[in-house]
Amino acid sequence: MPRMFTFGTKVVTDDSPSFVIAEVGHNHQGDMEKCKAIFKAAKEAGADAVKIQKRDNRALFTAEMYDSHYDSENAYAPTYGTHREHLEFNREQYLELKEYCKQLDIIFFSTAFDEPSADLLESIDMPGYKIASGDLVNTPLLKKVASFGKPIIVSTGGGTLADARIAYETIMPINRNLCIMQCTSGYPPPHEELNLRVIETFRKEFPDIVIGFSSHDSGVAMPLIGYMLGARVFEKHFTLNRTWKGTDQAFSLEPAGLRRVVRDLERSRVALGDGVKTPYASETSPLNKMVKRVVASRALPKGHVLTLDDVAFRIPTGARITPQTLRPFEAEQLVGHALTRDLAFEEPITRADVGIN
């Protein structure tokens, strides 16, 4: 069976347009209006979906970790737990964002970092789920989210092929609507660690699912290479201003960058074509000015029997290439044929001029 991944109204196959996710994460800084503005910009840039992250911080971190001092330049509170709480939206805010995205006509979903978060997201009927790289082999969470029967996207940063296989074998018996993403969990990673050829490895290892690419680099070119290697779902971190406070802002794309990713992925899809070499209408006018024709090397009278000395290869003024046009490789066909009319110097010789088809 051909690969297929369905997420909301989006159906992704090897032949379909790409599915582009704007990963907002916590670039919204815990501000609802800022989050909505980022969502709107993602829609305007052409993204198919926007994604944020949901954590139940008390369930996710130990008490010691939650209460640990946090003095990063990106901190919003003095302890790590309260810093994380500042960035979280509650159930009512998620519902508000869901309704806003419905108005925008863009898919809205979230990463579930723990089981309470997964339950909350399912209670408001999220259309699908992302599993972060850190939970690649968190089989209890994988099984729980798979049981919801919604599409699942799994990132594989920091993992091995064996780890990706564990996730695949955990989810697929429960839910076959799965996409596995090549990802390197640097923020951002050096380009030599992107290892895009893993996309090909995943396509061979998991021939029945769509493969994607979560691109943590700060540029716009790598998704195109991912597309050529077979990825069809793409995730790029997205913000309105890369100078804003936050760990992900600096390597996120701004609207112009995301617009280029969306544009170039679609250009790549249509530009690949069907592999059949054929001339196109757009080439007609340029080639009329570039392709040499067979012309008379001197004035020739009607009845003259042609030799190769009688022909030259030139580009005439205003002539169009037609079925009657003779090109240089056809010149030898003229040898031994008598002209049916007089020809002037450098006048094109056609098939009709020598009575050949």
Short mmCIF file of C-alpha atoms in Angstrom, two decimals:
data_model
loop_
_atom_site.label_atom_id
_atom_site.label_comp_id
_atom_site.label_asym_id
_atom_site.label_seq_id
_atom_site.Cartn_x
_atom_site.Cartn_y
_atom_site.Cartn_z
CA MET A 1 0.00 0.00 0.00
CA PRO A 2 1.19 3.56 -0.67
CA ARG A 3 2.27 5.64 2.30
CA MET A 4 -0.47 7.89 3.69
CA PHE A 5 -0.74 10.14 6.72
CA THR A 6 -3.97 11.98 7.48
CA PHE A 7 -4.11 14.94 9.84
CA GLY A 8 -7.44 16.75 9.97
CA THR A 9 -8.28 17.66 6.39
CA LYS A 10 -4.69 17.20 5.26
CA VAL A 11 -3.85 13.95 3.45
CA VAL A 12 -0.14 13.43 2.99
CA THR A 13 1.37 10.98 0.49
CA ASP A 14 4.59 10.81 -1.50
CA ASP A 15 2.82 12.68 -4.31
CA SER A 16 0.89 15.25 -2.26
CA PRO A 17 1.91 18.76 -1.28
CA SER A 18 4.01 18.86 1.87
CA PHE A 19 2.48 19.26 5.32
CA VAL A 20 4.21 22.24 6.97
CA ILE A 21 3.97 22.77 10.71
CA ALA A 22 4.94 26.05 12.35
CA GLU A 23 6.37 24.98 15.71
CA VAL A 24 5.52 27.89 18.01
CA GLY A 25 6.49 26.02 21.15
CA HIS A 26 6.82 28.60 23.91
CA ASN A 27 7.83 31.45 21.61
CA HIS A 28 4.54 33.05 22.65
CA GLN A 29 6.14 33.78 26.05
CA GLY A 30 2.94 32.82 27.86
CA ASP A 31 1.03 35.70 26.23
CA MET A 32 -2.23 34.74 24.54
CA GLU A 33 -2.40 37.76 22.24
CA LYS A 34 1.18 37.25 21.17
CA CYS A 35 0.41 33.58 20.51
CA LYS A 36 -2.56 34.51 18.33
CA ALA A 37 -0.42 36.97 16.39
CA ILE A 38 2.15 34.24 15.73
CA PHE A 39 -0.62 31.87 14.61
CA LYS A 40 -2.00 34.49 12.23
CA ALA A 41 1.44 35.13 10.76
CA ALA A 42 1.97 31.38 10.28
CA LYS A 43 -1.30 31.13 8.38
CA GLU A 44 -0.36 34.09 6.20
CA ALA A 45 3.03 32.49 5.50
CA GLY A 46 1.30 29.36 4.19
CA ALA A 47 1.75 26.89 7.06
CA ASP A 48 -0.77 24.06 7.27
CA ALA A 49 -0.64 23.83 11.05
CA VAL A 50 0.57 25.55 14.20
CA LYS A 51 1.79 23.66 17.24
CA ILE A 52 2.51 24.57 20.83
CA GLN A 53 3.55 22.43 23.80
CA LYS A 54 1.63 21.22 26.83
CA ARG A 55 3.31 20.22 30.09
CA ASP A 56 1.89 19.35 33.48
CA ASN A 57 4.98 20.58 35.24
CA ARG A 58 4.27 18.94 38.60
CA ALA A 59 3.82 15.59 36.87
CA LEU A 60 6.79 16.12 34.58
CA PHE A 61 9.54 17.25 36.97
CA THR A 62 10.67 16.00 40.33
CA ALA A 63 10.00 18.34 43.25
CA GLU A 64 13.70 19.09 43.42
CA MET A 65 13.84 19.98 39.73
CA TYR A 66 10.65 22.03 39.95
CA ASP A 67 11.97 24.06 42.90
CA SER A 68 15.53 24.42 41.57
CA HIS A 69 16.95 27.91 41.15
CA TYR A 70 16.79 29.16 37.57
CA ASP A 71 18.83 32.21 36.64
CA SER A 72 18.99 31.92 32.85
CA GLU A 73 18.70 35.10 30.80
CA ASN A 74 15.55 33.51 29.41
CA ALA A 75 13.97 32.90 32.83
CA TYR A 76 10.51 34.24 33.61
CA ALA A 77 10.63 33.23 37.28
CA PRO A 78 13.30 32.40 39.89
CA THR A 79 12.73 28.62 39.94
CA TYR A 80 12.57 26.24 37.00
CA GLY A 81 9.06 25.08 37.83
CA THR A 82 7.59 28.57 38.16
CA HIS A 83 9.42 29.59 34.98
CA ARG A 84 7.71 26.72 33.16
CA GLU A 85 4.32 27.57 34.67
CA HIS A 86 4.60 31.08 33.26
CA LEU A 87 4.77 29.60 29.76
CA GLU A 88 1.81 27.23 30.10
CA PHE A 89 -1.73 27.80 28.87
CA ASN A 90 -4.65 26.23 30.73
CA ARG A 91 -7.62 24.34 29.36
CA GLU A 92 -9.76 27.43 28.78
CA GLN A 93 -6.92 29.14 26.94
CA TYR A 94 -6.41 26.08 24.75
CA LEU A 95 -10.10 26.15 23.86
CA GLU A 96 -9.79 29.83 22.97
CA LEU A 97 -6.78 29.14 20.77
CA LYS A 98 -8.56 26.22 19.15
CA GLU A 99 -11.51 28.42 18.24
CA TYR A 100 -9.18 31.13 16.95
CA CYS A 101 -7.43 28.65 14.67
CA LYS A 102 -10.79 27.43 13.43
CA GLN A 103 -11.51 31.01 12.36
CA LEU A 104 -8.08 31.25 10.73
CA ASP A 105 -8.63 27.89 8.98
CA ILE A 106 -5.34 26.45 10.20
CA ILE A 107 -4.80 23.18 12.08
CA PHE A 108 -3.96 23.64 15.77
CA PHE A 109 -2.41 20.93 17.89
CA SER A 110 0.12 20.36 20.62
CA THR A 111 2.91 18.20 21.92
CA ALA A 112 1.85 16.15 24.95
CA PHE A 113 4.82 15.89 27.30
CA ASP A 114 3.13 13.71 29.92
CA GLU A 115 -0.01 11.69 30.52
CA PRO A 116 -2.03 14.40 32.36
CA SER A 117 -1.29 16.78 29.47
CA ALA A 118 -2.37 14.14 26.98
CA ASP A 119 -5.65 13.70 28.88
CA LEU A 120 -6.26 17.45 28.93
CA LEU A 121 -5.61 17.77 25.20
CA GLU A 122 -7.86 14.84 24.40
CA SER A 123 -10.62 16.33 26.56
CA ILE A 124 -10.78 19.28 24.14
CA ASP A 125 -10.58 17.01 21.09
CA MET A 126 -7.18 17.86 19.66
CA PRO A 127 -7.04 16.69 16.00
CA GLY A 128 -3.67 15.01 16.51
CA TYR A 129 -0.57 14.84 18.66
CA LYS A 130 3.16 15.37 18.59
CA ILE A 131 5.49 13.24 20.69
CA ALA A 132 8.74 15.01 21.52
CA SER A 133 12.13 13.41 20.96
CA GLY A 134 12.60 12.95 24.70
CA ASP A 135 9.63 10.58 24.75
CA LEU A 136 10.69 8.49 21.76
CA VAL A 137 10.86 5.32 23.89
CA ASN A 138 8.37 6.41 26.57
CA THR A 139 6.14 3.48 25.71
CA PRO A 140 3.44 4.18 28.33
CA LEU A 141 2.91 7.67 26.90
CA LEU A 142 3.09 6.34 23.33
CA LYS A 143 0.43 3.72 24.06
CA LYS A 144 -1.84 6.23 25.78
CA VAL A 145 -1.68 8.77 22.96
CA ALA A 146 -2.02 6.05 20.32
CA SER A 147 -5.21 4.86 22.04
CA PHE A 148 -6.88 8.19 21.24
CA GLY A 149 -7.04 7.14 17.59
CA LYS A 150 -5.70 10.48 16.37
CA PRO A 151 -2.72 11.06 14.04
CA ILE A 152 0.64 10.94 15.80
CA ILE A 153 3.90 12.63 14.80
CA VAL A 154 6.99 11.32 16.59
CA SER A 155 10.36 13.10 16.61
CA THR A 156 13.52 11.03 16.94
CA GLY A 157 16.19 13.49 18.13
CA GLY A 158 18.90 11.85 20.20
CA GLY A 159 17.63 8.39 19.31
CA THR A 160 18.85 5.41 17.34
CA LEU A 161 17.18 3.41 14.61
CA ALA A 162 16.39 0.80 17.29
CA ASP A 163 14.69 3.50 19.37
CA ALA A 164 12.61 4.60 16.39
CA ARG A 165 11.66 0.96 15.83
CA ILE A 166 10.47 0.72 19.46
CA ALA A 167 8.17 3.72 18.92
CA TYR A 168 6.92 2.30 15.60
CA GLU A 169 6.21 -1.14 17.06
CA THR A 170 4.50 0.37 20.10
CA ILE A 171 2.17 2.65 18.17
CA MET A 172 1.33 0.78 14.96
CA PRO A 173 -0.64 -2.13 16.48
CA ILE A 174 -2.88 0.48 18.12
CA ASN A 175 -2.89 3.32 15.61
CA ARG A 176 -1.49 3.17 12.08
CA ASN A 177 -1.85 6.91 11.38
CA LEU A 178 1.79 7.60 12.26
CA CYS A 179 4.55 9.85 10.94
CA ILE A 180 8.14 9.46 12.15
CA MET A 181 10.39 12.52 11.86
CA GLN A 182 14.12 12.70 11.42
CA CYS A 183 15.29 15.24 13.99
CA THR A 184 18.49 16.34 15.67
CA SER A 185 17.74 17.83 19.07
CA GLY A 186 20.34 20.57 19.09
CA TYR A 187 18.99 24.09 19.55
CA PRO A 188 20.21 24.64 16.89
CA PRO A 189 22.43 21.70 15.82
CA PRO A 190 25.48 22.15 13.60
CA HIS A 191 24.66 21.28 10.01
CA GLU A 192 27.02 18.32 10.00
CA GLU A 193 24.75 16.72 12.62
CA LEU A 194 21.47 17.06 10.71
CA ASN A 195 22.12 13.69 9.00
CA LEU A 196 19.38 14.10 6.43
CA ARG A 197 20.12 10.72 4.88
CA VAL A 198 18.37 9.19 7.89
CA ILE A 199 15.19 10.16 6.04
CA GLU A 200 16.11 7.56 3.41
CA THR A 201 16.96 5.08 6.16
CA PHE A 202 13.56 5.60 7.79
CA ARG A 203 11.77 5.21 4.44
CA LYS A 204 13.43 1.82 3.95
CA GLU A 205 12.92 0.74 7.56
CA PHE A 206 9.28 1.87 7.73
CA PRO A 207 7.94 1.48 4.17
CA ASP A 208 4.28 1.80 5.16
CA ILE A 209 4.33 5.24 6.83
CA VAL A 210 5.08 8.82 5.81
CA ILE A 211 8.43 10.15 6.99
CA GLY A 212 9.03 13.76 8.03
CA PHE A 213 11.77 16.15 9.03
CA SER A 214 11.83 18.39 12.10
CA SER A 215 14.44 20.96 11.11
CA HIS A 216 16.02 22.64 14.13
CA ASP A 217 18.54 24.59 12.03
CA SER A 218 18.02 28.30 11.54
CA GLY A 219 17.92 28.35 7.73
CA VAL A 220 15.38 27.66 5.00
CA ALA A 221 17.28 25.28 2.67
CA MET A 222 17.35 22.00 4.60
CA PRO A 223 13.63 21.16 4.19
CA LEU A 224 14.15 21.18 0.41
CA ILE A 225 16.88 18.57 0.73
CA GLY A 226 14.64 16.64 3.09
CA TYR A 227 11.91 16.70 0.46
CA MET A 228 14.25 15.30 -2.18
CA LEU A 229 15.20 12.50 0.21
CA GLY A 230 11.55 11.61 0.74
CA ALA A 231 10.25 13.61 3.70
CA ARG A 232 6.74 15.00 3.33
CA VAL A 233 5.93 16.42 6.79
CA PHE A 234 8.05 19.38 7.89
CA GLU A 235 8.34 21.22 11.17
CA LYS A 236 10.14 24.54 11.59
CA HIS A 237 10.30 26.65 14.75
CA PHE A 238 8.46 29.92 14.17
CA THR A 239 8.32 33.34 15.80
CA LEU A 240 7.61 36.95 14.97
CA ASN A 241 10.94 38.27 16.22
CA ARG A 242 14.12 36.24 16.65
CA THR A 243 15.44 38.74 19.20
CA TRP A 244 12.61 38.07 21.67
CA LYS A 245 13.40 36.43 25.00
CA GLY A 246 13.30 32.62 24.87
CA THR A 247 15.58 29.68 24.18
CA ASP A 248 14.02 28.86 20.79
CA GLN A 249 13.66 32.36 19.37
CA ALA A 250 17.12 32.82 17.84
CA PHE A 251 16.94 29.78 15.54
CA SER A 252 13.23 30.10 14.72
CA LEU A 253 12.08 31.39 11.36
CA GLU A 254 10.36 34.72 11.06
CA PRO A 255 7.40 35.08 8.64
CA ALA A 256 9.51 35.79 5.55
CA GLY A 257 11.60 32.67 6.20
CA LEU A 258 8.60 30.39 6.72
CA ARG A 259 6.97 31.81 3.59
CA ARG A 260 10.06 30.82 1.60
CA VAL A 261 10.03 27.29 3.05
CA VAL A 262 6.37 26.80 2.11
CA ARG A 263 6.88 28.31 -1.34
CA ASP A 264 10.02 26.35 -2.17
CA LEU A 265 8.64 23.01 -0.96
CA GLU A 266 5.70 23.39 -3.33
CA ARG A 267 7.99 24.54 -6.13
CA SER A 268 10.12 21.45 -5.57
CA ARG A 269 7.09 19.16 -5.78
CA VAL A 270 5.85 20.52 -9.09
CA ALA A 271 9.35 21.04 -10.52
CA LEU A 272 10.23 17.36 -10.20
CA GLY A 273 7.78 16.54 -13.00
CA ASP A 274 7.18 13.06 -14.40
CA GLY A 275 10.67 12.31 -15.70
CA VAL A 276 9.62 12.32 -19.37
CA LYS A 277 11.87 14.62 -21.41
CA THR A 278 9.64 16.76 -23.58
CA PRO A 279 9.62 20.35 -24.91
CA TYR A 280 7.32 22.89 -23.24
CA ALA A 281 5.41 25.87 -24.59
CA SER A 282 7.56 28.26 -22.55
CA GLU A 283 10.58 27.09 -24.54
CA THR A 284 9.17 27.87 -27.98
CA SER A 285 10.07 31.55 -28.21
CA PRO A 286 13.59 31.22 -26.76
CA LEU A 287 14.41 28.22 -28.94
CA ASN A 288 13.22 30.01 -32.06
CA LYS A 289 16.15 32.35 -31.40
CA MET A 290 18.65 29.65 -30.46
CA VAL A 291 18.12 26.61 -32.69
CA LYS A 292 20.03 26.66 -35.97
CA ARG A 293 18.17 25.74 -39.18
CA VAL A 294 19.40 24.37 -42.48
CA VAL A 295 19.72 27.30 -44.89
CA ALA A 296 21.10 27.81 -48.40
CA SER A 297 24.83 28.58 -48.34
CA ARG A 298 24.34 30.59 -51.56
CA ALA A 299 21.57 31.43 -54.01
CA LEU A 300 20.29 28.18 -55.52
CA PRO A 301 18.02 27.76 -58.58
CA LYS A 302 14.97 25.56 -58.89
CA GLY A 303 15.96 22.03 -59.97
CA HIS A 304 19.43 22.21 -58.40
CA VAL A 305 20.47 18.86 -56.91
CA LEU A 306 21.71 19.51 -53.41
CA THR A 307 25.04 18.55 -51.88
CA LEU A 308 26.33 19.28 -48.37
CA ASP A 309 28.27 22.22 -49.80
CA ASP A 310 24.95 23.87 -50.63
CA VAL A 311 23.80 24.10 -47.01
CA ALA A 312 24.80 26.08 -43.93
CA PHE A 313 23.44 26.32 -40.40
CA ARG A 314 22.08 29.68 -39.28
CA ILE A 315 19.43 31.27 -37.07
CA PRO A 316 17.06 33.23 -39.34
CA THR A 317 15.06 36.33 -38.40
CA GLY A 318 11.49 35.78 -37.25
CA ALA A 319 11.28 32.14 -38.29
CA ARG A 320 9.37 29.63 -36.21
CA ILE A 321 10.24 25.98 -35.73
CA THR A 322 7.56 23.99 -37.54
CA PRO A 323 7.23 20.39 -38.72
CA GLN A 324 8.73 21.62 -42.02
CA THR A 325 11.86 22.98 -40.34
CA LEU A 326 15.10 21.11 -40.96
CA ARG A 327 17.73 21.09 -38.23
CA PRO A 328 21.46 20.41 -38.66
CA PHE A 329 21.26 16.68 -37.93
CA GLU A 330 18.81 16.32 -40.85
CA ALA A 331 21.00 18.03 -43.47
CA GLU A 332 22.26 14.78 -44.97
CA GLN A 333 18.69 13.88 -45.91
CA LEU A 334 18.80 16.67 -48.50
CA VAL A 335 21.73 15.27 -50.48
CA GLY A 336 20.66 14.18 -53.99
CA HIS A 337 17.28 15.93 -53.90
CA ALA A 338 16.33 18.59 -56.46
CA LEU A 339 14.92 21.93 -55.31
CA THR A 340 11.28 22.62 -56.12
CA ARG A 341 11.82 26.41 -56.10
CA ASP A 342 14.53 29.04 -56.20
CA LEU A 343 16.25 29.78 -52.88
CA ALA A 344 17.95 32.99 -51.85
CA PHE A 345 21.21 33.13 -49.90
CA GLU A 346 20.62 31.99 -46.28
CA GLU A 347 16.96 31.23 -46.92
CA PRO A 348 15.80 28.27 -44.79
CA ILE A 349 15.43 25.00 -46.69
CA THR A 350 12.26 23.10 -45.74
CA ARG A 351 11.07 19.61 -46.41
CA ALA A 352 8.61 20.95 -48.97
CA ASP A 353 11.48 22.54 -50.91
CA VAL A 354 12.84 19.10 -51.77
CA GLY A 355 9.60 17.09 -51.65
CA ILE A 356 10.42 14.95 -48.60
CA ASN A 357 8.23 14.17 -45.59
#
